[in-house]
């Protein structure tokens, strides 16, 4: 505990979770001394590596199943539940944005709601003051707001002489979203504490998107497209660079990667998606309020992703669906104690499945992924 | 004009002067050994050259450019590559991906996003893995390698970027005599396009592969010259007899 | 003059409160590498224990003495059952402790019915110094904070227990290979951090009254303090807490409190950006 | 196998998760004297050391130490009963000062002059007492690790590549110390310097892919024609 | 009567009789049953259960039984919107009453009134300015709370006011009105200042109060800050030197935040105080009925919208009776001028065209941990809204 300046680069804990404190790296530069060891638990890398090499990939099956369920949902759900499902799909989009920055690039964005909420407020203002409700304007505007906000914040937090530590980024983003929340509360133009109510429905020409199956399918379509794009991105060679970033930023800087730029780029991509989700959310819910920018939503999205399993994309979606679904059901049936039950449920999953629900079916190797050409022969563990 | 020229490098840590006006000159296609007792500042000098440490004073120039103010990334892009004394492979990634990551470092963002170099680099990755006898473990996580195997992986990664100057800090730590010999053999072919600075304690190894040597002692250059000159040098012999 | 003194006292007293709250948080963060989101709830539990004692007719100070022990014991049990699984993955640990905090907080909310309950201070009233009145209890808190700080420092810096803790948390495998029983050390450290939170809760409940969100109120402030001070040492977070506490109490004297509130965080983040290692680096325990 | 065994390893299988590394290893370590464990990269030497000290649990087999079954004992118990260990990597507490590292080593040693003795062996450490161990140079770190392990007064000292990255002069020093030590306690050394290892050790085991491929007295093994084949990559 | 069922959906209180011809009239309650202000939300839900039970016992409305649907808004606007949609879209309630904070009202009013095409009654005292059609407010407005109260404060406290406030809409808007009344009555506002909602240290403020020799602290700081704030004021000798605390949301619930001596003399102005039960037989009956059904911690108090809830439901009952049907427009038209002769604190009537409610107001002062009524309005006070 003396001098954490000396502490230096920790070898990233093997299960790819970056230590917040492992972020002591802040000042340290590569190579000084990676003598910081993971922790008590057995290294996860020693978990079976074999499963993925069996030939069958689990991930596409899970993805297909989820899509299938999502497609038939409006037929089996009552109206108001379809509306609820739409909301969940939008939140899943939001969760995707966080998974991209945390699960893949190892940037702990504890203020992801800032981009979500900023876009929400932006489009709400457009609707209120300029009467713009056309989907063709609203969604691009929302994404643009997300992009701009994340570029600005990312630029400040991620670029600079020294690589920024995980803890610094998480705190910086948290503070950013906290400050935005406070700003929204204090600023009358934005409606203060009360937010901006009564946003009119989204339109396309003369058609109005009422909440319901159509809105649902539209949002689902957007989610699928964004999902596929993200999937393409994280499996590309760029995705490998991200994985390197997550594992050991300083190390890959010595390969000649512009690590900080990569981080800023992926952060901005995440912000953009969050912005898209935020603008959809604002119009779907019909109002925006400061929490949407602040710590509450920021923590929530972290919860979704870690619960479902980070670094898999589909885990983020599953996490969102399950947490939202379960809270909805619990709050209906166990009104007084539902937060406690939810907490206990979360805790159990985290304790026994620290890699998220998805790890029930997904092996370590497939979760981390491999980026080269498909392996021709299977690796064998013991020589 | 030498490839690398570091002059008057000093590095002070608090009260301790780890480097005191050290210098290092490496010519084109030269294998240069850096030796000296523990704590004489070899690793620190390597880090100053590669950009992992900022020297307190001194100047580093590389291929006729002053790179003193360059970041590690810029130095890497200029053609420098470093293997640290303490291995730092990317533990959860497969060996294959570790190497690919090093190989593709110089591709453009566009190529990366579209994975346009994936096929082209595949053969290179497999060649490197085969060279370093790691091909059968290509799809295991790097964390599952033993210490010596990680050293090899590190060397492979350092080589992957086709550097003009390769800096190896104790690459053979934890290797047996045989393995050292193989490492030496693996390094020989790069001489055509690359210079090498290598820190080693094993004199036989150094003698076998190096053209010139620099001896550090307590942060200063004690001697620098061809292997034969150094072997004949009185003060060098002295520190070899000295203990601790 | 008198009002300057009063101002200084008030500012210092709030600083002391933040230090008290952050002590345990900092120890757990620095020593165990875990940002304990349930720390606020340990503070709450400390307050609740004090309230219970008071509500059952025991003197308030008795509750205050009991609180750290009760909360420490709870912390010990929780560490063994839950926290222990998280050391390898600090981010998951944050989530886990968040869930734990949620459970504790909502349970306590259920128990106290969502109300604000008052607990009298054992040493009430104010000390009159001419025209200024300073709160006797806040003064007591300052004194206790100083004592506890000193005690912790001595414990961690000067005793072999401290050495074991530091060694274990730095490299558990090697600590075991040096003969240290790491599970015990983990448990003890966590319990110690929890006990400090319990003490903090007990001491501040007369000031802020008991309500379910008492602890979480200080959590983000606490994290920022730990960062500003520097993770990895005992002194760092304490210094950070002192700075953040006094700053947030002092700024409203000179500017709009709403601005001050955000400014503290902005200043903190800018500070960390340009001095990432924190206030205290390379020195001390 | 040496006659009197202090540490007796029987039919040991061990590994990481599902990947088994050691297969049916039988090793005996005598009451005093040196034993060398040799083998090429990845042969399982480190794994063996970790299993002896208890960092890895074995899936099969038994460990007897000083006549007692320690197979199920925790690491710290094994250490306190007299096993000292110098790991190959992460062998010092990086953020603790050199002084504190040594203090951890002597936690279970009441002899207060022990630290001074270590400092006379490694005078370099004496100049670095207040420096965080993580900033030591590679060789200094090894010295510290060895010093720390010796402070625990072990009856059995396990050294995993103690001389990696150490300057020749110091290697000589360490070798002499180990030879000295091996007269009173038992010393197990994993070492790439064959000559050094066999100077310290009277007996040697050669591992190959997790199995004991060769064993015997130091000179026997040294001259065994098979030896080189097992050590070549 | 009235079984509590947890069906597939929300909490439903069904009457024990049914009218097969038309089925029950459905009343939706959306309030904060969990979260920081759960004590208020639960009291409101209890009041609703009590009123519905009473109406059902008396033969229902228009010969039909009432069915009560209760949803949690959980102090979380996004949860709230989801749950309110359940009320509207799944349960198809005929009216929704609820919401406590202004931000909650803002969040749920659109799903109820605009997208949901349903009647909405908001029961809490608030800052005013809510003029949405089909949205009726049954709690006190700034005018009702200030018009009689502030002159009383000037007379019984002094002229120099400080307005320390939590930084959100209610205090801002209320202060604008309060300042007007203070100044028009010859008082003076020494400072008006806003704090983050969760600020808990008020040393700077207290210092300003003391050094400016403020007579009346007209407080709109809310919990959790208010407890430490009053305590710090007390410790700084504000009360000892004759200062007066005033706080218009303070009711029986909030009295417990501080020790009695720290808020001795605190004055509040609301539509109901429990002490009224000593003088008003209707209030006594109401309070007793509530306490019998719901003994425990969730008090029937004005600050938590319990009185507004009662009033709202009874006014709506009167309106439905008059309209003779339950469709939104008819009921809204009748509710526009609905009256009740008896309610907590006295009679109440809607001001036609304004969708706000006239009621009696009381000024009370805390003495030894209890309120004493010290002044009351002459007749019903006008809300002066919309
Ligand atoms: N960050 C630091 N802070 C303080 N001292 C340091 C730091 N880094 C290195 N030193 C000291 O500087 C000296 C030189 O270290 P360096 O690592 O360069 O030695 P080296 O020649 O590589 O030795 P070895 O052969 O043992 O690896 C050592 O005495 C070391 O303790
Ligand atoms: N964490 C791990 N998970 C899975 N396999 C591992 C792990 N660590 C080591 N291995 C494998 O176990 C085998 C033995 O490793 P070990 O470290 O014991 O070798 P070693 O003999 O010490 O080699 P070296 O001389 O290189 O240090 C190697 O094949 C290695 O790849
Ligand atoms: Mg070195
Ligand atoms: Mg090894």
mmCIF file with all atom_site columns, C-alpha atoms in Angstrom, chain C residues 53-136:
data_model
loop_
_atom_site.group_PDB
_atom_site.id
_atom_site.type_symbol
_atom_site.label_atom_id
_atom_site.label_alt_id
_atom_site.label_comp_id
_atom_site.label_asym_id
_atom_site.label_entity_id
_atom_site.label_seq_id
_atom_site.pdbx_PDB_ins_code
_atom_site.Cartn_x
_atom_site.Cartn_y
_atom_site.Cartn_z
_atom_site.occupancy
_atom_site.B_iso_or_equiv
_atom_site.pdbx_formal_charge
_atom_site.auth_seq_id
_atom_site.auth_comp_id
_atom_site.auth_asym_id
_atom_site.auth_atom_id
_atom_site.pdbx_PDB_model_num
ATOM 1  C CA . UNK C 1 53  ? -30.840 0.911   21.314  1.00 0.00 ? 53  UNK C CA 1
ATOM 2  C CA . UNK C 1 54  ? -32.379 4.299   21.907  1.00 0.00 ? 54  UNK C CA 1
ATOM 3  C CA . UNK C 1 55  ? -35.866 3.136   21.011  1.00 0.00 ? 55  UNK C CA 1
ATOM 4  C CA . UNK C 1 56  ? -35.578 0.281   23.466  1.00 0.00 ? 56  UNK C CA 1
ATOM 5  C CA . UNK C 1 57  ? -34.689 2.613   26.245  1.00 0.00 ? 57  UNK C CA 1
ATOM 6  C CA . UNK C 1 58  ? -30.953 2.117   26.375  1.00 0.00 ? 58  UNK C CA 1
ATOM 7  C CA . UNK C 1 59  ? -28.801 5.216   26.520  1.00 0.00 ? 59  UNK C CA 1
ATOM 8  C CA . UNK C 1 60  ? -27.806 6.516   23.102  1.00 0.00 ? 60  UNK C CA 1
ATOM 9  C CA . UNK C 1 61  ? -24.106 6.245   23.817  1.00 0.00 ? 61  UNK C CA 1
ATOM 10 C CA . UNK C 1 62  ? -24.522 2.554   24.515  1.00 0.00 ? 62  UNK C CA 1
ATOM 11 C CA . UNK C 1 63  ? -25.989 2.130   21.063  1.00 0.00 ? 63  UNK C CA 1
ATOM 12 C CA . UNK C 1 64  ? -23.099 4.043   19.640  1.00 0.00 ? 64  UNK C CA 1
ATOM 13 C CA . UNK C 1 65  ? -20.597 1.796   21.312  1.00 0.00 ? 65  UNK C CA 1
ATOM 14 C CA . UNK C 1 66  ? -22.433 -1.307  20.166  1.00 0.00 ? 66  UNK C CA 1
ATOM 15 C CA . UNK C 1 67  ? -22.880 -0.164  16.567  1.00 0.00 ? 67  UNK C CA 1
ATOM 16 C CA . UNK C 1 68  ? -19.336 -0.737  15.274  1.00 0.00 ? 68  UNK C CA 1
ATOM 17 C CA . UNK C 1 69  ? -19.226 -4.176  16.806  1.00 0.00 ? 69  UNK C CA 1
ATOM 18 C CA . UNK C 1 70  ? -22.575 -5.224  15.445  1.00 0.00 ? 70  UNK C CA 1
ATOM 19 C CA . UNK C 1 71  ? -21.870 -3.856  11.994  1.00 0.00 ? 71  UNK C CA 1
ATOM 20 C CA . UNK C 1 72  ? -18.344 -5.256  12.051  1.00 0.00 ? 72  UNK C CA 1
ATOM 21 C CA . UNK C 1 73  ? -19.758 -8.680  12.836  1.00 0.00 ? 73  UNK C CA 1
ATOM 22 C CA . UNK C 1 74  ? -22.268 -8.362  10.026  1.00 0.00 ? 74  UNK C CA 1
ATOM 23 C CA . UNK C 1 75  ? -19.437 -7.332  7.732   1.00 0.00 ? 75  UNK C CA 1
ATOM 24 C CA . UNK C 1 76  ? -17.409 -10.342 8.765   1.00 0.00 ? 76  UNK C CA 1
ATOM 25 C CA . UNK C 1 77  ? -20.241 -12.713 7.980   1.00 0.00 ? 77  UNK C CA 1
ATOM 26 C CA . UNK C 1 78  ? -21.051 -11.046 4.685   1.00 0.00 ? 78  UNK C CA 1
ATOM 27 C CA . UNK C 1 79  ? -17.425 -11.216 3.645   1.00 0.00 ? 79  UNK C CA 1
ATOM 28 C CA . UNK C 1 80  ? -17.275 -14.920 4.303   1.00 0.00 ? 80  UNK C CA 1
ATOM 29 C CA . UNK C 1 81  ? -20.551 -15.640 2.561   1.00 0.00 ? 81  UNK C CA 1
ATOM 30 C CA . UNK C 1 82  ? -20.503 -13.233 -0.329  1.00 0.00 ? 82  UNK C CA 1
ATOM 31 C CA . UNK C 1 83  ? -17.711 -10.746 -0.816  1.00 0.00 ? 83  UNK C CA 1
ATOM 32 C CA . UNK C 1 84  ? -15.054 -13.420 -0.806  1.00 0.00 ? 84  UNK C CA 1
ATOM 33 C CA . UNK C 1 85  ? -16.132 -14.594 -4.214  1.00 0.00 ? 85  UNK C CA 1
ATOM 34 C CA . UNK C 1 86  ? -15.504 -11.250 -5.802  1.00 0.00 ? 86  UNK C CA 1
ATOM 35 C CA . UNK C 1 87  ? -11.857 -10.457 -5.236  1.00 0.00 ? 87  UNK C CA 1
ATOM 36 C CA . UNK C 1 88  ? -10.785 -11.602 -8.650  1.00 0.00 ? 88  UNK C CA 1
ATOM 37 C CA . UNK C 1 89  ? -13.264 -9.348  -10.408 1.00 0.00 ? 89  UNK C CA 1
ATOM 38 C CA . UNK C 1 90  ? -13.584 -5.901  -8.913  1.00 0.00 ? 90  UNK C CA 1
ATOM 39 C CA . UNK C 1 91  ? -16.232 -4.689  -11.321 1.00 0.00 ? 91  UNK C CA 1
ATOM 40 C CA . UNK C 1 92  ? -18.439 -7.632  -10.558 1.00 0.00 ? 92  UNK C CA 1
ATOM 41 C CA . UNK C 1 93  ? -17.728 -6.888  -6.939  1.00 0.00 ? 93  UNK C CA 1
ATOM 42 C CA . UNK C 1 94  ? -19.153 -3.415  -7.412  1.00 0.00 ? 94  UNK C CA 1
ATOM 43 C CA . UNK C 1 95  ? -22.289 -4.916  -8.783  1.00 0.00 ? 95  UNK C CA 1
ATOM 44 C CA . UNK C 1 96  ? -22.464 -7.492  -6.032  1.00 0.00 ? 96  UNK C CA 1
ATOM 45 C CA . UNK C 1 97  ? -22.056 -4.957  -3.291  1.00 0.00 ? 97  UNK C CA 1
ATOM 46 C CA . UNK C 1 98  ? -24.594 -2.776  -5.039  1.00 0.00 ? 98  UNK C CA 1
ATOM 47 C CA . UNK C 1 99  ? -27.111 -5.586  -4.820  1.00 0.00 ? 99  UNK C CA 1
ATOM 48 C CA . UNK C 1 100 ? -26.166 -6.198  -1.222  1.00 0.00 ? 100 UNK C CA 1
ATOM 49 C CA . UNK C 1 101 ? -26.630 -2.530  -0.464  1.00 0.00 ? 101 UNK C CA 1
ATOM 50 C CA . UNK C 1 102 ? -30.018 -2.565  -2.128  1.00 0.00 ? 102 UNK C CA 1
ATOM 51 C CA . UNK C 1 103 ? -31.135 -5.463  0.022   1.00 0.00 ? 103 UNK C CA 1
ATOM 52 C CA . UNK C 1 104 ? -29.946 -3.902  3.258   1.00 0.00 ? 104 UNK C CA 1
ATOM 53 C CA . UNK C 1 105 ? -31.310 -0.483  2.422   1.00 0.00 ? 105 UNK C CA 1
ATOM 54 C CA . UNK C 1 106 ? -34.731 -1.689  1.414   1.00 0.00 ? 106 UNK C CA 1
ATOM 55 C CA . UNK C 1 107 ? -34.943 -3.975  4.416   1.00 0.00 ? 107 UNK C CA 1
ATOM 56 C CA . UNK C 1 108 ? -34.128 -1.125  6.747   1.00 0.00 ? 108 UNK C CA 1
ATOM 57 C CA . UNK C 1 109 ? -36.593 1.051   4.893   1.00 0.00 ? 109 UNK C CA 1
ATOM 58 C CA . UNK C 1 110 ? -39.215 -1.563  5.554   1.00 0.00 ? 110 UNK C CA 1
ATOM 59 C CA . UNK C 1 111 ? -38.234 -1.708  9.213   1.00 0.00 ? 111 UNK C CA 1
ATOM 60 C CA . UNK C 1 112 ? -38.381 2.028   9.777   1.00 0.00 ? 112 UNK C CA 1
ATOM 61 C CA . UNK C 1 113 ? -41.329 2.511   7.483   1.00 0.00 ? 113 UNK C CA 1
ATOM 62 C CA . UNK C 1 114 ? -39.695 5.082   5.259   1.00 0.00 ? 114 UNK C CA 1
ATOM 63 C CA . UNK C 1 115 ? -39.728 7.723   7.962   1.00 0.00 ? 115 UNK C CA 1
ATOM 64 C CA . UNK C 1 116 ? -37.197 10.160  9.289   1.00 0.00 ? 116 UNK C CA 1
ATOM 65 C CA . UNK C 1 117 ? -36.535 9.253   12.878  1.00 0.00 ? 117 UNK C CA 1
ATOM 66 C CA . UNK C 1 118 ? -34.734 11.369  15.354  1.00 0.00 ? 118 UNK C CA 1
ATOM 67 C CA . UNK C 1 119 ? -32.053 10.180  17.743  1.00 0.00 ? 119 UNK C CA 1
ATOM 68 C CA . UNK C 1 120 ? -30.842 12.628  20.375  1.00 0.00 ? 120 UNK C CA 1
ATOM 69 C CA . UNK C 1 121 ? -27.148 13.222  20.789  1.00 0.00 ? 121 UNK C CA 1
ATOM 70 C CA . UNK C 1 122 ? -25.577 11.963  24.007  1.00 0.00 ? 122 UNK C CA 1
ATOM 71 C CA . UNK C 1 123 ? -23.866 15.300  24.394  1.00 0.00 ? 123 UNK C CA 1
ATOM 72 C CA . UNK C 1 124 ? -26.435 17.829  23.328  1.00 0.00 ? 124 UNK C CA 1
ATOM 73 C CA . UNK C 1 125 ? -26.670 21.556  23.088  1.00 0.00 ? 125 UNK C CA 1
ATOM 74 C CA . UNK C 1 126 ? -24.020 23.983  22.110  1.00 0.00 ? 126 UNK C CA 1
ATOM 75 C CA . UNK C 1 127 ? -20.834 25.325  23.550  1.00 0.00 ? 127 UNK C CA 1
ATOM 76 C CA . UNK C 1 128 ? -21.128 29.085  23.855  1.00 0.00 ? 128 UNK C CA 1
ATOM 77 C CA . UNK C 1 129 ? -18.022 31.033  23.123  1.00 0.00 ? 129 UNK C CA 1
ATOM 78 C CA . UNK C 1 130 ? -19.105 34.602  23.471  1.00 0.00 ? 130 UNK C CA 1
ATOM 79 C CA . UNK C 1 131 ? -21.384 35.344  20.585  1.00 0.00 ? 131 UNK C CA 1
ATOM 80 C CA . UNK C 1 132 ? -20.708 32.116  18.712  1.00 0.00 ? 132 UNK C CA 1
ATOM 81 C CA . UNK C 1 133 ? -22.434 28.905  19.494  1.00 0.00 ? 133 UNK C CA 1
ATOM 82 C CA . UNK C 1 134 ? -20.782 25.745  18.339  1.00 0.00 ? 134 UNK C CA 1
ATOM 83 C CA . UNK C 1 135 ? -22.511 22.434  18.448  1.00 0.00 ? 135 UNK C CA 1
ATOM 84 C CA . UNK C 1 136 ? -21.189 20.278  21.238  1.00 0.00 ? 136 UNK C CA 1
#
